[in-house]
Short mmCIF file of C-alpha atoms in Angstrom, two decimals:
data_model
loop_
_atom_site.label_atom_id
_atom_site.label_comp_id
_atom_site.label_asym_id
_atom_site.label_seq_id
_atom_site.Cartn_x
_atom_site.Cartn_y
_atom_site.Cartn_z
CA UNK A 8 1.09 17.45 17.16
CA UNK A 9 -2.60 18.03 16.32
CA UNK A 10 -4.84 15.89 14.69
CA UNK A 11 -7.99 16.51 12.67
CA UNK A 12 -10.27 15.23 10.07
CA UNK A 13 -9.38 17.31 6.79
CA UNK A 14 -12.68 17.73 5.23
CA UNK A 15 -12.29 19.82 2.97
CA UNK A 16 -9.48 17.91 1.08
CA UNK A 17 -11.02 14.43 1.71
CA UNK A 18 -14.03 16.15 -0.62
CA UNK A 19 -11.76 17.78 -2.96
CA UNK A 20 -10.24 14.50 -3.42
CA UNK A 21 -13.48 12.37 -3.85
CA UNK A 22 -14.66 15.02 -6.17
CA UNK A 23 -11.58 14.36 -8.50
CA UNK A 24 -12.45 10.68 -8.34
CA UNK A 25 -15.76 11.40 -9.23
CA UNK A 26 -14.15 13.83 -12.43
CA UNK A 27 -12.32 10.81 -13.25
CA UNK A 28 -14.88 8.61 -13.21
CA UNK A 29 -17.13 10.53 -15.24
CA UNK A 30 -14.50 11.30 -18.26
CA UNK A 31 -13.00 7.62 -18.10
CA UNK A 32 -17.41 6.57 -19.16
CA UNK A 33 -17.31 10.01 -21.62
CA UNK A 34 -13.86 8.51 -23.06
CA UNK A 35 -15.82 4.87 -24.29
CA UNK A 36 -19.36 6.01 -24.60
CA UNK A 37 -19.07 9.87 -25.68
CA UNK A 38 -20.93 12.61 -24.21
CA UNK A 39 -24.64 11.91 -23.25
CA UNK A 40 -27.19 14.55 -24.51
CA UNK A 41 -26.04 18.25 -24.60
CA UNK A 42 -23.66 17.83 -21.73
CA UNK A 43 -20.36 19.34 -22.19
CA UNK A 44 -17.76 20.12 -20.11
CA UNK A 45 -15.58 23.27 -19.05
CA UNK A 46 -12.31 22.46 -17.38
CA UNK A 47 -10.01 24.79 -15.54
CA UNK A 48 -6.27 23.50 -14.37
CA UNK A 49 -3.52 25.86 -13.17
CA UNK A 50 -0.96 26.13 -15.52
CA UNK A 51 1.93 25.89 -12.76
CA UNK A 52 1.78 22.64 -12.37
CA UNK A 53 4.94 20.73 -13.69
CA UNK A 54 3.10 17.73 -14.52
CA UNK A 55 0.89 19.55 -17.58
CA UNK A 56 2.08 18.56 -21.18
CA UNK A 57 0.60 21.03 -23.64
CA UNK A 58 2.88 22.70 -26.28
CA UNK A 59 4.55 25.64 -25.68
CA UNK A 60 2.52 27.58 -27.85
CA UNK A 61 -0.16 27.36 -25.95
CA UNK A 62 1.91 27.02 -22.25
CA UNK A 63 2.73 31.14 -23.50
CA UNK A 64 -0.39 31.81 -24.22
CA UNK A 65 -1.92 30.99 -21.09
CA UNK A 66 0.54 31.34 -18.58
CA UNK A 67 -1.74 30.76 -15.57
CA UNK A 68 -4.92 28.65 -15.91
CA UNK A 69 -6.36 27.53 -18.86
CA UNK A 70 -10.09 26.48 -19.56
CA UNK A 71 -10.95 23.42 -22.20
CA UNK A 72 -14.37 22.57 -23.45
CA UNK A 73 -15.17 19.46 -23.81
CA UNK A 74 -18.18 19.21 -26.36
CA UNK A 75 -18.39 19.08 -30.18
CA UNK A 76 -15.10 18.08 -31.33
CA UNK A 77 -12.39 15.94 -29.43
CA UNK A 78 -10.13 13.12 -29.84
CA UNK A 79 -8.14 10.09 -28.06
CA UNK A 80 -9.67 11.08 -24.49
CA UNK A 81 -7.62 8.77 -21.93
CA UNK A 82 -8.07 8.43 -18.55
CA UNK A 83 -5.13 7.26 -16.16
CA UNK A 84 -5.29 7.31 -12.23
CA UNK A 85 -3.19 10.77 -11.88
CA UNK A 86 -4.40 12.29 -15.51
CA UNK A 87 -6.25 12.59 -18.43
CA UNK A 88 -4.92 13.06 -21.83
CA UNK A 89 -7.11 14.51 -24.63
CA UNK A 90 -6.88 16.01 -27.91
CA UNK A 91 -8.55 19.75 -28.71
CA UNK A 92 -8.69 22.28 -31.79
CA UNK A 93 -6.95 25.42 -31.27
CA UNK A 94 -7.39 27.65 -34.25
CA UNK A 95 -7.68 24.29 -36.68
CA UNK A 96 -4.71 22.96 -35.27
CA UNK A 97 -5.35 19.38 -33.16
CA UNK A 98 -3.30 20.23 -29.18
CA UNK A 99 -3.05 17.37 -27.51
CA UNK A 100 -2.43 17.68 -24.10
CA UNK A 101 -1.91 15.59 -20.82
CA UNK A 102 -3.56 17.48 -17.47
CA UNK A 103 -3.44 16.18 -14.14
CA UNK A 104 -6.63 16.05 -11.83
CA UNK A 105 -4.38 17.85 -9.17
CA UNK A 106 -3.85 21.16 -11.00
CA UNK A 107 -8.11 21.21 -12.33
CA UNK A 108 -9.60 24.51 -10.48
CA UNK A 109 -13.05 24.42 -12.01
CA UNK A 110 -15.21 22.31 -13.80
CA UNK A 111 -18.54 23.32 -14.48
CA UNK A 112 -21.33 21.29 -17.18
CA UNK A 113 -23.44 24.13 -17.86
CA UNK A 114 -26.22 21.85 -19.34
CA UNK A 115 -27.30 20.48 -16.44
CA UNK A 116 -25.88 23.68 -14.08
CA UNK A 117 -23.60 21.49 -12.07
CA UNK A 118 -19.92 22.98 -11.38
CA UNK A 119 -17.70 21.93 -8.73
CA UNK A 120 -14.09 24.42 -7.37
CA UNK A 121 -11.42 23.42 -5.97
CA UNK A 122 -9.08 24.95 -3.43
CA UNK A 123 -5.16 25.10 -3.84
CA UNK A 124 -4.10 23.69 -0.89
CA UNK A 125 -0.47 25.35 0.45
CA UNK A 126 1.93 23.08 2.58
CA UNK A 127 0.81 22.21 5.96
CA UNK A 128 2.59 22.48 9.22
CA UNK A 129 4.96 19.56 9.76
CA UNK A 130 3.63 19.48 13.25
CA UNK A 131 -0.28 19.08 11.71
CA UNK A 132 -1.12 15.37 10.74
CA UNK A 133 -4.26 14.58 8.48
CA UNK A 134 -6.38 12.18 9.64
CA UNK A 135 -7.58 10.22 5.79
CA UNK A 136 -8.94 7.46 7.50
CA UNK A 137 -7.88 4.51 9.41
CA UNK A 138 -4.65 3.43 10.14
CA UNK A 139 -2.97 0.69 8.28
CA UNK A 140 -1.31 -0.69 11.65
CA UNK A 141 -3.36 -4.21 12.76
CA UNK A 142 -4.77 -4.00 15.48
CA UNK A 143 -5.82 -6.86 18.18
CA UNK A 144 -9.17 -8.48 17.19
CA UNK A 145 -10.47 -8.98 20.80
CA UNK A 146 -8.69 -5.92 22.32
CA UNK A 147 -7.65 -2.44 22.07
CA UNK A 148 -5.96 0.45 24.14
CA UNK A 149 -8.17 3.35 25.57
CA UNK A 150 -6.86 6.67 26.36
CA UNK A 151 -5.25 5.75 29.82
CA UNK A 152 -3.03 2.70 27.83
CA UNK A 153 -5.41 0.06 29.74
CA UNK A 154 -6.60 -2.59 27.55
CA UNK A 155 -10.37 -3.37 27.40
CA UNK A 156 -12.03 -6.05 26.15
CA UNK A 157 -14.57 -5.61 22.58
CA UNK A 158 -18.11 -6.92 23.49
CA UNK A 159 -20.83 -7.92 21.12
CA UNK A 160 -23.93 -6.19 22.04
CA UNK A 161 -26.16 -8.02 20.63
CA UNK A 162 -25.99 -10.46 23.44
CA UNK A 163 -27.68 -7.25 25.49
CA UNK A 164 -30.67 -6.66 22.91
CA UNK A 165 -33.80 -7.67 23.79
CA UNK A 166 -35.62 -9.93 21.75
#
């Protein structure tokens, strides 16, 4: 089995919090200044709810803007739902942060992309941070199985 430190998901994931974050403050306080938002999200995931009028007309990604007009932005932990005019007629539409592929605020020239990450190898475990299991306080395995004690170095510092 191999082991590593995913980086590159452990940002893409952060960087959806930070998404999150930032249209969960839009959805009580409104958009600051001339900011604005463009947001791409692959249309093949299963967890979009848009009409099917739109679902046919864009069959693959789709990009919303997020500026003049708008309505009943929510935020949940997996999703946002929002409400957008399409040719006069209110959409309202639930997108995960999982399918978003782009989003870019050209006022302020800041855009972030994310990859599409495939299925790993079974045999490859990502390493998201520390393990749940407890551990002993006072000691903990190396390598070779021995035990070893934890020792405050402070009581080595010089004063």
């Amino acid at each position: 089995m191999k082991t590593f430190i995913d980086y590159k998901r452990l940002m893409q994931s952060a960087s959806l919090k930070v998404i999150q974050k930032l249209l969960r403050t839009v959805s009580t306080e409104g958009l600051p200044g001339n900011h604005h938002f463009y947001i791409t999200f692959d249309m093949s995931n299963k967890e979009i709810e848009i009409s099917t009028a739109l679902r046919e007309q864009y069959p693959s990604e789709m990009t919303i803007v997020i500026q003049n007009w708008y309505q009943n932005l929510k935020v949940e932990d997996k999703a946002f739902t929002i409400t957008l005019n399409f040719s006069n007629i209110p959409e309202t539409m639930k997108i995960p942060f999982e399918s978003i592929v782009s989003f870019v605020d050209p006022s302020v020239e800041f855009g972030l992309k994310f990859e599409k990450f495939s299925n790993m190898d079974e045999e490859t475990k990502v390493y998201e941070g520390p393990s749940e299991q407890k551990e002993s306080k006072n000691f903990k395995k190396n390598s070779n199985g021995k035990t070893g004690e934890v020792v405050n170095i402070d009581n080595f510092r010089k004063s």
